Short mmCIF file of C-alpha atoms in Angstrom, two decimals:
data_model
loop_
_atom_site.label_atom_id
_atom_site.label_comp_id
_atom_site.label_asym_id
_atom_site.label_seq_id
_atom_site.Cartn_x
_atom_site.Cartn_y
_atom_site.Cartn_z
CA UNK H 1 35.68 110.13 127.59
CA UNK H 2 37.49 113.74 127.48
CA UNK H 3 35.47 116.57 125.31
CA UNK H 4 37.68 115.99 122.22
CA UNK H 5 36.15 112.34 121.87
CA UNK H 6 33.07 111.82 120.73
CA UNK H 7 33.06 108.11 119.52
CA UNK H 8 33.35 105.15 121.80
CA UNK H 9 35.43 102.54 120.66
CA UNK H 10 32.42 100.39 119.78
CA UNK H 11 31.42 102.93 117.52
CA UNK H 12 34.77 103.38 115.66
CA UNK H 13 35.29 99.99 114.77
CA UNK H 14 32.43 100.11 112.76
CA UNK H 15 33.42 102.87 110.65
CA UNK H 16 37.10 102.21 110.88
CA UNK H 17 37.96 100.53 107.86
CA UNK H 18 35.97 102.46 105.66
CA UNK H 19 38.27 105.59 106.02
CA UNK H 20 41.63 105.95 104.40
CA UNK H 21 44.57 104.25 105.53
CA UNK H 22 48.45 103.74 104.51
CA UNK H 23 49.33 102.94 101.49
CA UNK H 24 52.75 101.55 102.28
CA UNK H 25 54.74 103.70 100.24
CA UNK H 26 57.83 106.04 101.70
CA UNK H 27 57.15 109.65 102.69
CA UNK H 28 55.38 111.55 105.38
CA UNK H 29 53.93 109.73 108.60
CA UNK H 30 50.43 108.91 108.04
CA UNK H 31 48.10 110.89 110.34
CA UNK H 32 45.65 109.16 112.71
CA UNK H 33 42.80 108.48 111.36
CA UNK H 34 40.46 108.49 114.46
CA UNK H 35 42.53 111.85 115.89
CA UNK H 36 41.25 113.47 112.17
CA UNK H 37 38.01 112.48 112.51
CA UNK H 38 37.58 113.62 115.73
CA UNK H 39 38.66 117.16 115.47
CA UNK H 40 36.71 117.77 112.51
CA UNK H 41 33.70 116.88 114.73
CA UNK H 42 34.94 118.92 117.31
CA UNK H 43 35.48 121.90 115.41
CA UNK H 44 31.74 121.39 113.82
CA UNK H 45 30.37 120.81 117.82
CA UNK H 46 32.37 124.30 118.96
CA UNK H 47 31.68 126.57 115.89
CA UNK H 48 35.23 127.33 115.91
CA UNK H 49 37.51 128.30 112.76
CA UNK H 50 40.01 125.42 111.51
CA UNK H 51 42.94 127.46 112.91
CA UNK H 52 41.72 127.34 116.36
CA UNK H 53 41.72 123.87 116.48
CA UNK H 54 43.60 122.90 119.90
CA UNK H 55 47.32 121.63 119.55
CA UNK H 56 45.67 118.09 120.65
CA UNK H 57 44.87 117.38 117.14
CA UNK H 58 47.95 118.34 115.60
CA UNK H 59 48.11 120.45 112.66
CA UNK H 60 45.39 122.20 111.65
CA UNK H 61 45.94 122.56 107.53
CA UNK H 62 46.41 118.54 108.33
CA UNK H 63 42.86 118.00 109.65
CA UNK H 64 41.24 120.67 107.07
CA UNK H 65 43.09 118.34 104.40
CA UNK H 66 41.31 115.06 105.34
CA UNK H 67 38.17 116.54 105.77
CA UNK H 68 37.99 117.86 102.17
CA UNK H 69 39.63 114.82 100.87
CA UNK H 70 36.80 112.73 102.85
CA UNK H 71 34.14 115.26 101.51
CA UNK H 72 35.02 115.48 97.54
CA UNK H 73 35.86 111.18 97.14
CA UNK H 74 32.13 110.90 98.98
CA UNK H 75 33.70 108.79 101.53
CA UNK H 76 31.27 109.92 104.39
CA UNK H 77 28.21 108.88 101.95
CA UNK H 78 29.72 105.39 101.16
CA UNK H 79 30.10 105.16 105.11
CA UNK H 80 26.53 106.06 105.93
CA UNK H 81 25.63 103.35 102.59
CA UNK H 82 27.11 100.92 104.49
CA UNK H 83 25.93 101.67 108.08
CA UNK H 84 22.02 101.71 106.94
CA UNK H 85 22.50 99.10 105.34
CA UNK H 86 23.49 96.81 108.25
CA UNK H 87 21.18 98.54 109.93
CA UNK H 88 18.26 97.27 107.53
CA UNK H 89 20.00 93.94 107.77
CA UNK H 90 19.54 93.77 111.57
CA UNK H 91 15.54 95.25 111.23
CA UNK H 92 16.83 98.86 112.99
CA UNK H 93 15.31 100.59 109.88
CA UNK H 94 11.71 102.15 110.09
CA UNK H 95 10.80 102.43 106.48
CA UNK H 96 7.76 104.96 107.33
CA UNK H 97 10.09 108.24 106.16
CA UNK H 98 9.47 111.43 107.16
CA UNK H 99 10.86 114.41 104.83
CA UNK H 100 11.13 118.16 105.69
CA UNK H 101 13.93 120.65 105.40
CA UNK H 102 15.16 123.28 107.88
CA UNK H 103 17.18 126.54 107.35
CA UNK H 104 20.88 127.71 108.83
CA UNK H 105 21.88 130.70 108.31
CA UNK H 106 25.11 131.69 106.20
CA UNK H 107 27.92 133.29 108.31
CA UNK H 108 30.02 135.96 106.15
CA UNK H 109 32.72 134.40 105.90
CA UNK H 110 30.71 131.54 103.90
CA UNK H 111 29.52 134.11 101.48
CA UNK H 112 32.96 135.79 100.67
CA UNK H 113 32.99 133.70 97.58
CA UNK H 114 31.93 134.17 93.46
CA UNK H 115 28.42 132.70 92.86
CA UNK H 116 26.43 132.45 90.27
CA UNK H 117 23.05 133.91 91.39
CA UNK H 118 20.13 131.75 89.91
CA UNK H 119 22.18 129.67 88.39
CA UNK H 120 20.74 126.53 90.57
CA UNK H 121 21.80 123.81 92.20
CA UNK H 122 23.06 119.85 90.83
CA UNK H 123 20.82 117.63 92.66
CA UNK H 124 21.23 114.33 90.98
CA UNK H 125 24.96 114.24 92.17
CA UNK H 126 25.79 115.77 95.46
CA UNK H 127 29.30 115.31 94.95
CA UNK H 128 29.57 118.06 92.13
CA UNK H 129 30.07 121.21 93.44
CA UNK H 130 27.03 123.69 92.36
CA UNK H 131 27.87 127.37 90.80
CA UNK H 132 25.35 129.12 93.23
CA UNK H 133 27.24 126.90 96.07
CA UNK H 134 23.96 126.47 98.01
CA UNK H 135 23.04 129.58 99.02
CA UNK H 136 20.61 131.93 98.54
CA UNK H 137 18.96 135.19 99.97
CA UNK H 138 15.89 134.25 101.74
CA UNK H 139 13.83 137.17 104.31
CA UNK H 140 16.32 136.07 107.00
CA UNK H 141 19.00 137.06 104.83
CA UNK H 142 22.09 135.15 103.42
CA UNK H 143 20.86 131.66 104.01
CA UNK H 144 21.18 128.06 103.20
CA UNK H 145 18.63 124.83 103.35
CA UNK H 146 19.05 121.14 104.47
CA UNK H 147 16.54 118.79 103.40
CA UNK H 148 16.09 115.39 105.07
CA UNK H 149 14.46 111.94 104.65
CA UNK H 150 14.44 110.26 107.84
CA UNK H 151 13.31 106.76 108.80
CA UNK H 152 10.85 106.42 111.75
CA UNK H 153 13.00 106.65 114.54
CA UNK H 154 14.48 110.00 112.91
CA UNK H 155 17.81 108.66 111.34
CA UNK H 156 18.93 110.08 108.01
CA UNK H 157 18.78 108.36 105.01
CA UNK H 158 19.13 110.93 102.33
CA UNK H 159 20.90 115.03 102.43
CA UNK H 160 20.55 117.40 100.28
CA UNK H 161 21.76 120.90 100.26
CA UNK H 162 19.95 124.02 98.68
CA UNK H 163 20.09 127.58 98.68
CA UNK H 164 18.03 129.26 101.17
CA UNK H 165 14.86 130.27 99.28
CA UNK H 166 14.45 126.97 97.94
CA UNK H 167 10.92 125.50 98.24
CA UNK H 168 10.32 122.21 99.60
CA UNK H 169 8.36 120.72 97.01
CA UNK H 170 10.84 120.64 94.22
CA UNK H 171 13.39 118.92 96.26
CA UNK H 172 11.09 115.82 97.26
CA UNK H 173 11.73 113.70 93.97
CA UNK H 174 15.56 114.44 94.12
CA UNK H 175 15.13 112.84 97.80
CA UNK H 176 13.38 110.18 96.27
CA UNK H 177 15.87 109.70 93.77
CA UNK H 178 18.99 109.14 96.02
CA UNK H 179 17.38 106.52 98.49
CA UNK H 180 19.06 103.64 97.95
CA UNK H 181 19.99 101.33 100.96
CA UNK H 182 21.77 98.45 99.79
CA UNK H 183 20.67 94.44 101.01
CA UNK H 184 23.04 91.64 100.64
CA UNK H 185 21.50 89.68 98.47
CA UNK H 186 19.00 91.34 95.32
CA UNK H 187 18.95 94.89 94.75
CA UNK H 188 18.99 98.28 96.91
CA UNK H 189 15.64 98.99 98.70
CA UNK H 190 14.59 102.82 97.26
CA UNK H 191 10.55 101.95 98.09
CA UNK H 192 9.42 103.02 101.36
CA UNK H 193 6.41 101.69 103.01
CA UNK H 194 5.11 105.58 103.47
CA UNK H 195 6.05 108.80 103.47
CA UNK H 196 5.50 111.77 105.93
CA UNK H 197 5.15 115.60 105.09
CA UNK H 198 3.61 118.64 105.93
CA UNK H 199 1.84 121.10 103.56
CA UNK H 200 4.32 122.17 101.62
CA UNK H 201 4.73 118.55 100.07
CA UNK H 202 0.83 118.69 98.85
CA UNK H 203 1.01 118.52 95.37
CA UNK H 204 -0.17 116.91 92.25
CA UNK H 205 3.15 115.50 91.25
CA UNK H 206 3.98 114.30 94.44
CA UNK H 207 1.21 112.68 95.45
CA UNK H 208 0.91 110.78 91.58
CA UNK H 209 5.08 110.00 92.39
CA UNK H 210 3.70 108.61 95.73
CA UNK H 211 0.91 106.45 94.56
CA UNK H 212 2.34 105.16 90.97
CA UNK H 213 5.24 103.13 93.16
CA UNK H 214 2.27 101.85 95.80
CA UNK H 215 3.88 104.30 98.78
CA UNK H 216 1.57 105.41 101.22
CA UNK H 217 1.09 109.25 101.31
CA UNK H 218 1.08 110.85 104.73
CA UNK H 219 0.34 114.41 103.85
CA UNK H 220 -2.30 116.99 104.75
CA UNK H 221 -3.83 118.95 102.38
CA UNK H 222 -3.93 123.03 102.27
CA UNK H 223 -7.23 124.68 102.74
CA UNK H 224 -6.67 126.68 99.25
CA UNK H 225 -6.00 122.78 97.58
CA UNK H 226 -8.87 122.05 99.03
CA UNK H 227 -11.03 124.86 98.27
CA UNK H 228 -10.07 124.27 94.68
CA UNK H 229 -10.90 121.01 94.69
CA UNK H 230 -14.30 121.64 95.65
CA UNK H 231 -15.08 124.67 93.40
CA UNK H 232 -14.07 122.08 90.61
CA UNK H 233 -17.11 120.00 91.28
CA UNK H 234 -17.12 116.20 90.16
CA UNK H 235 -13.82 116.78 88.15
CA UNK H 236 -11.86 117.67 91.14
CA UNK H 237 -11.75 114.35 92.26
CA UNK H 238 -12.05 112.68 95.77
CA UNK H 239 -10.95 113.95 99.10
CA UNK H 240 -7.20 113.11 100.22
CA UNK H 241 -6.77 110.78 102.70
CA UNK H 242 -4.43 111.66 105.69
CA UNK H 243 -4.13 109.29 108.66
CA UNK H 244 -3.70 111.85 111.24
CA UNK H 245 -2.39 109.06 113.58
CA UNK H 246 0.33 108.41 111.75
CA UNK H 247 0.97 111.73 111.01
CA UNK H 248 2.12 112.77 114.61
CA UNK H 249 5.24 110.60 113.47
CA UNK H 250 6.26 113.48 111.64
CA UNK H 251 7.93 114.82 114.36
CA UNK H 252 10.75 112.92 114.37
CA UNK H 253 12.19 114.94 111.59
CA UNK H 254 12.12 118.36 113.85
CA UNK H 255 13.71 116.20 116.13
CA UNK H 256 16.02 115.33 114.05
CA UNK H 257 17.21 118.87 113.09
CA UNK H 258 17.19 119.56 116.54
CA UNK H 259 20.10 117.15 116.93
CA UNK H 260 22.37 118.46 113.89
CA UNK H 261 21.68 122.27 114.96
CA UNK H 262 23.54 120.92 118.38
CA UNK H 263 26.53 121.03 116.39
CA UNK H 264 26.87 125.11 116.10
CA UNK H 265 29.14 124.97 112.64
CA UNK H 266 26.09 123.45 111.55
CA UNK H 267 23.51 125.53 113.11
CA UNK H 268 25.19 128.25 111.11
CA UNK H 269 26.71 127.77 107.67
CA UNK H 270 30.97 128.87 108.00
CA UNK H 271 31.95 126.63 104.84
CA UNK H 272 32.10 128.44 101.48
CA UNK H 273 31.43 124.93 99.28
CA UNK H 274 28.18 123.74 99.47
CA UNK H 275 29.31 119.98 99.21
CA UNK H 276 31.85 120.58 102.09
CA UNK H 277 29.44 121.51 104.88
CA UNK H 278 27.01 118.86 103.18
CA UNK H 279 29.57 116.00 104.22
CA UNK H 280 29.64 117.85 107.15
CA UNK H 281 25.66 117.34 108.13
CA UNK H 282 26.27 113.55 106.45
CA UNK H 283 29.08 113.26 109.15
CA UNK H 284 26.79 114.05 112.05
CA UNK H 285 23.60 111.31 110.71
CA UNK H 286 27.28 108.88 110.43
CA UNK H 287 27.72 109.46 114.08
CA UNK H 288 23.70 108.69 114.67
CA UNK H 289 24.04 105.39 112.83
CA UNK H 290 26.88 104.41 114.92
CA UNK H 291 25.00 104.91 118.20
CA UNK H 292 22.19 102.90 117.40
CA UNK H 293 24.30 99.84 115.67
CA UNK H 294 26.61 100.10 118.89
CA UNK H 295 23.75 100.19 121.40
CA UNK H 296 25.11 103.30 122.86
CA UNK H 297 22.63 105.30 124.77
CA UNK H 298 23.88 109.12 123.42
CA UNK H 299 21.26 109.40 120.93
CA UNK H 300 17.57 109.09 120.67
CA UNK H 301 14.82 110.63 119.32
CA UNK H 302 12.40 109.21 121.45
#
């Protein structure tokens, strides 16, 4: 396999059909759709701007076309629906999630665009492009924030995009919200069997979200929560349970984020629409999927 291919041919077949091909009618040749896909992964893996794309792959305005086409019709979402969802169907899914978010900084040439400061973010449909465009100004500076849920082996289920100064906490419902792997028969599982955070995912809310749907809670408590809870007496209600066994699963997240900061267009933020580099971290957990349904050995997290 040269270093402009990234998927084996076991791995393509699965998502083959699911991308666009010809419609038949006269006019321009249709462009390969496994070239495309490649050197949009390519030019996410080498950090490198669309124009410096090598001849291999053709045009270059040609490959930035599919991959906003593939990223504003939610094509890459509808793939990864269908890819965890065999993947349930064949028992690859660990449904004890893990949540956390991590932080890429915004290069200046993602920032050269109008946004609406405070204006916030659409979570309930990822495919809507926000006015503040996911990012914010954090200490770091310039900034934007991915937020995960993960099953147990670390493969992503859910991606969100936020502005860099976001806090954790908010974001966990809309997570909640958009888990939805599909079965064949009945309706899409959104219930997990438990759900691991750190800290920042301690709250009232979350914990009442957690344990009105019967899903386990796998989150520590701060020592100011606690200290509140004690100086309340009786009223503050019992101590929270944490199994710190399962909690060292957590780390399959980090892991996780290790993997898609491999990919240095990810690492750092070059895209100026928030919903373009999104499909762009969706992309990468695609690739993930693929690896585990095809039995290839290039990714773990174990």
């Amino acid at each position: 396999m040269s270093r402009f291919q990234v998927l084996s041919d076991s791995q393509w077949s699965l998502i083959e059909t699911m991308l666009p091909r010809p419609t038949g009618r006269p006019g321009r040749r249709f462009s390969d759709a496994r070239l495309m896909v490649e050197a949009i992964v390519y030019r996410y893996r080498c950090r490198i701007a669309w124009r410096d794309l090598p001849e291999v792959f053709g045009r270059w305005q040609t490959v930035w076309t599919w991959h906003h086409r593939l990223a504003t019709d939610g094509i890459w979402d509808r793939v990864l629906a269908k890819l965890t969802a065999a993947a349930d169907a064949a028992g690859l899914v660990d449904w004890s999630l893990s949540v956390d978010s991590t932080i890429p900084r915004a290069h200046q040439h993602a920032t050269n665009t109008t946004r609406l400061t405070g204006a916030g973010s659409n979570y309930t449909n990822p495919l809507l492009e926000p006015p503040d465009h996911g990012i914010g100004r954090s200490r770091g500076g310039l900034s934007t924030k991915i937020h995960q849920l993960v099953d147990g082996n670390g493969l992503p289920l859910v991606t969100l995009i936020t502005p860099g100064q976001a806090g954790d906490s908010p974001m966990f419902l809309p997570l909640m919200a958009q888990l939805r792997v599909g079965r064949e028969k009945g309706r899409p599982r959104t219930r997990p069997d438990a759900v691991r955070g750190d800290k920042a995912y301690s709250s009232r809310a979350i914990r009442g979200h957690l344990r009105s749907r019967g899903i386990k809670a796998v989150i520590p408590e701060p020592d100011d929560q606690k200290g509140h809870r004690k100086r309340r007496g009786s009223r503050g209600g019992r101590p929270v349970a944490l199994d710190a066994a399962d909690y060292r699963n957590r780390n399959v997240i980090e892991r996780r984020y290790c993997h898609v900061k491999q990919w240095r267009g990810l690492a750092t933020r070059y895209d100026k629409h928030s919903m373009i580099y999104r499909s762009a971290v969706v992309l990468n957990g695609v690739i993930a999927w693929t690896c585990v349904l095809s039995g290839s050995p290039n990714y773990s997290v174990r």
